[in-house]
Amino acid sequence: KLNIQPAFLIVPVELEVAAAQLINSTVDPSQNNATVNPFANKLTVISDPELIDATSFYMAAAPGYCPTIEVTSLNGNDAPIMERAVQFDTLGIKWRIYYDVGVNLLDFRGIQKATE
């Protein structure tokens, strides 16, 4: 057994309020009595508008427990590259700003998808 504890609850925007109510409630919202909520203040809720399926959510481990996703930059450039050009046909300065990044999956066990 790996015993990887989740630290983040990643939900679509449609589920953000319900997830926040679940995580921030001291009692279990699904019960009518004062049953203690086992998830109270244990996870950080993250909502993402790119997630469009309102029947599923993700749980991810803290980065120190199980490195799951790595964000890298091209040629070690950790900051955006800014270039400027002063041209005769333009009153002012032209700017070009770009930032080359990539994402790598390191370990699939640190993030899991669940459906309702």
mmCIF file of C-alpha atoms in Angstrom:
data_model
loop_
_atom_site.group_PDB
_atom_site.id
_atom_site.type_symbol
_atom_site.label_atom_id
_atom_site.label_comp_id
_atom_site.label_asym_id
_atom_site.label_seq_id
_atom_site.Cartn_x
_atom_site.Cartn_y
_atom_site.Cartn_z
ATOM 1 C CA LYS A 1 0.000 0.000 0.000
ATOM 2 C CA LEU A 2 1.272 3.451 -0.886
ATOM 3 C CA ASN A 3 -0.727 5.445 1.704
ATOM 4 C CA ILE A 4 -0.847 8.569 -0.478
ATOM 5 C CA GLN A 5 -3.177 11.042 1.231
ATOM 6 C CA PRO A 6 -5.059 13.533 -0.964
ATOM 7 C CA ALA A 7 -4.415 17.229 -0.385
ATOM 8 C CA PHE A 8 -6.398 18.825 -3.233
ATOM 9 C CA LEU A 9 -9.963 18.369 -4.448
ATOM 10 C CA ILE A 10 -10.105 19.502 -8.083
ATOM 11 C CA VAL A 11 -13.625 20.118 -9.368
ATOM 12 C CA PRO A 12 -15.381 21.791 -12.295
ATOM 13 C CA VAL A 13 -16.782 25.251 -11.609
ATOM 14 C CA GLU A 14 -20.303 23.789 -11.327
ATOM 15 C CA LEU A 15 -19.241 21.768 -8.261
ATOM 16 C CA GLU A 16 -17.153 24.464 -6.547
ATOM 17 C CA VAL A 17 -19.824 25.566 -4.060
ATOM 18 C CA ALA A 18 -20.819 22.005 -3.139
ATOM 19 C CA ALA A 19 -17.159 21.040 -2.695
ATOM 20 C CA ALA A 20 -16.455 24.077 -0.513
ATOM 21 C CA GLN A 21 -19.497 23.307 1.624
ATOM 22 C CA LEU A 22 -18.354 19.710 2.058
ATOM 23 C CA ILE A 23 -14.766 20.571 2.940
ATOM 24 C CA ASN A 24 -15.510 23.558 5.204
ATOM 25 C CA SER A 25 -18.401 22.004 7.152
ATOM 26 C CA THR A 26 -17.649 20.649 10.624
ATOM 27 C CA VAL A 27 -20.591 18.247 10.413
ATOM 28 C CA ASP A 28 -21.398 15.824 7.631
ATOM 29 C CA PRO A 29 -23.691 17.733 5.198
ATOM 30 C CA SER A 30 -25.277 14.479 4.012
ATOM 31 C CA GLN A 31 -26.550 13.618 7.529
ATOM 32 C CA ASN A 32 -29.406 15.180 9.507
ATOM 33 C CA ASN A 33 -27.610 14.836 12.834
ATOM 34 C CA ALA A 34 -24.339 16.171 14.225
ATOM 35 C CA THR A 35 -22.156 13.487 12.649
ATOM 36 C CA VAL A 36 -18.572 14.707 12.413
ATOM 37 C CA ASN A 37 -17.415 15.457 8.870
ATOM 38 C CA PRO A 38 -14.321 13.295 8.235
ATOM 39 C CA PHE A 39 -13.195 15.624 5.404
ATOM 40 C CA ALA A 40 -13.458 18.894 7.371
ATOM 41 C CA ASN A 41 -10.556 21.202 6.481
ATOM 42 C CA LYS A 42 -8.433 18.332 5.132
ATOM 43 C CA LEU A 43 -8.457 19.243 1.445
ATOM 44 C CA THR A 44 -7.945 22.402 -0.576
ATOM 45 C CA VAL A 45 -10.680 22.958 -3.166
ATOM 46 C CA ILE A 46 -9.507 23.977 -6.630
ATOM 47 C CA SER A 47 -12.045 24.723 -9.358
ATOM 48 C CA ASP A 48 -11.043 24.659 -12.997
ATOM 49 C CA PRO A 49 -13.208 25.955 -15.865
ATOM 50 C CA GLU A 50 -11.473 23.537 -18.252
ATOM 51 C CA LEU A 51 -13.195 20.617 -16.502
ATOM 52 C CA ILE A 52 -16.578 20.335 -18.180
ATOM 53 C CA ASP A 53 -17.935 17.055 -16.797
ATOM 54 C CA ALA A 54 -19.983 17.999 -13.725
ATOM 55 C CA THR A 55 -20.250 14.343 -12.676
ATOM 56 C CA SER A 56 -16.556 13.814 -12.002
ATOM 57 C CA PHE A 57 -13.806 15.298 -9.868
ATOM 58 C CA TYR A 58 -10.142 14.682 -9.092
ATOM 59 C CA MET A 59 -8.129 14.248 -5.922
ATOM 60 C CA ALA A 60 -4.402 14.998 -5.944
ATOM 61 C CA ALA A 61 -1.637 14.407 -3.442
ATOM 62 C CA ALA A 62 0.555 17.141 -2.028
ATOM 63 C CA PRO A 63 3.696 17.688 -4.123
ATOM 64 C CA GLY A 64 6.011 16.471 -1.348
ATOM 65 C CA TYR A 65 4.280 13.104 -0.975
ATOM 66 C CA CYS A 66 4.010 12.021 -4.555
ATOM 67 C CA PRO A 67 5.337 14.288 -7.331
ATOM 68 C CA THR A 68 2.685 13.950 -10.008
ATOM 69 C CA ILE A 69 2.874 16.838 -12.470
ATOM 70 C CA GLU A 70 5.968 18.820 -13.413
ATOM 71 C CA VAL A 71 5.929 22.182 -15.175
ATOM 72 C CA THR A 72 9.098 22.771 -17.163
ATOM 73 C CA SER A 73 10.428 25.608 -19.271
ATOM 74 C CA LEU A 74 12.321 25.544 -22.545
ATOM 75 C CA ASN A 75 16.112 25.836 -22.211
ATOM 76 C CA GLY A 76 15.840 26.637 -18.502
ATOM 77 C CA ASN A 77 14.160 30.026 -19.045
ATOM 78 C CA ASP A 78 12.110 30.401 -15.862
ATOM 79 C CA ALA A 79 10.735 33.833 -16.798
ATOM 80 C CA PRO A 80 8.942 35.206 -19.844
ATOM 81 C CA ILE A 81 11.180 36.475 -22.646
ATOM 82 C CA MET A 82 10.559 40.110 -23.542
ATOM 83 C CA GLU A 83 11.747 41.655 -26.794
ATOM 84 C CA ARG A 84 11.210 45.194 -27.991
ATOM 85 C CA ALA A 85 11.542 46.841 -31.357
ATOM 86 C CA VAL A 86 11.700 50.518 -32.243
ATOM 87 C CA GLN A 87 10.708 51.005 -35.868
ATOM 88 C CA PHE A 88 10.455 54.059 -38.065
ATOM 89 C CA ASP A 89 6.884 53.269 -39.216
ATOM 90 C CA THR A 90 5.529 52.954 -35.670
ATOM 91 C CA LEU A 91 5.053 55.784 -33.212
ATOM 92 C CA GLY A 92 6.070 53.968 -30.065
ATOM 93 C CA ILE A 93 7.662 50.663 -29.203
ATOM 94 C CA LYS A 94 6.538 47.200 -30.237
ATOM 95 C CA TRP A 95 6.828 44.464 -27.596
ATOM 96 C CA ARG A 96 6.856 40.722 -28.004
ATOM 97 C CA ILE A 97 6.534 38.604 -24.877
ATOM 98 C CA TYR A 98 6.542 34.819 -24.861
ATOM 99 C CA TYR A 99 7.011 32.034 -22.374
ATOM 100 C CA ASP A 100 7.662 28.457 -23.472
ATOM 101 C CA VAL A 101 6.451 25.928 -20.911
ATOM 102 C CA GLY A 102 5.604 22.255 -20.931
ATOM 103 C CA VAL A 103 3.880 19.841 -18.588
ATOM 104 C CA ASN A 104 5.054 16.308 -17.799
ATOM 105 C CA LEU A 105 3.219 13.554 -15.977
ATOM 106 C CA LEU A 106 5.653 12.092 -13.443
ATOM 107 C CA ASP A 107 3.522 9.558 -11.562
ATOM 108 C CA PHE A 108 -0.115 8.648 -12.180
ATOM 109 C CA ARG A 109 -0.638 7.476 -8.599
ATOM 110 C CA GLY A 110 -0.621 11.007 -7.177
ATOM 111 C CA ILE A 111 -3.843 12.024 -8.918
ATOM 112 C CA GLN A 112 -7.075 10.081 -9.282
ATOM 113 C CA LYS A 113 -10.345 10.728 -11.089
ATOM 114 C CA ALA A 114 -13.619 9.908 -9.392
ATOM 115 C CA THR A 115 -17.162 9.984 -10.725
ATOM 116 C CA GLU A 116 -20.284 10.601 -8.694
#
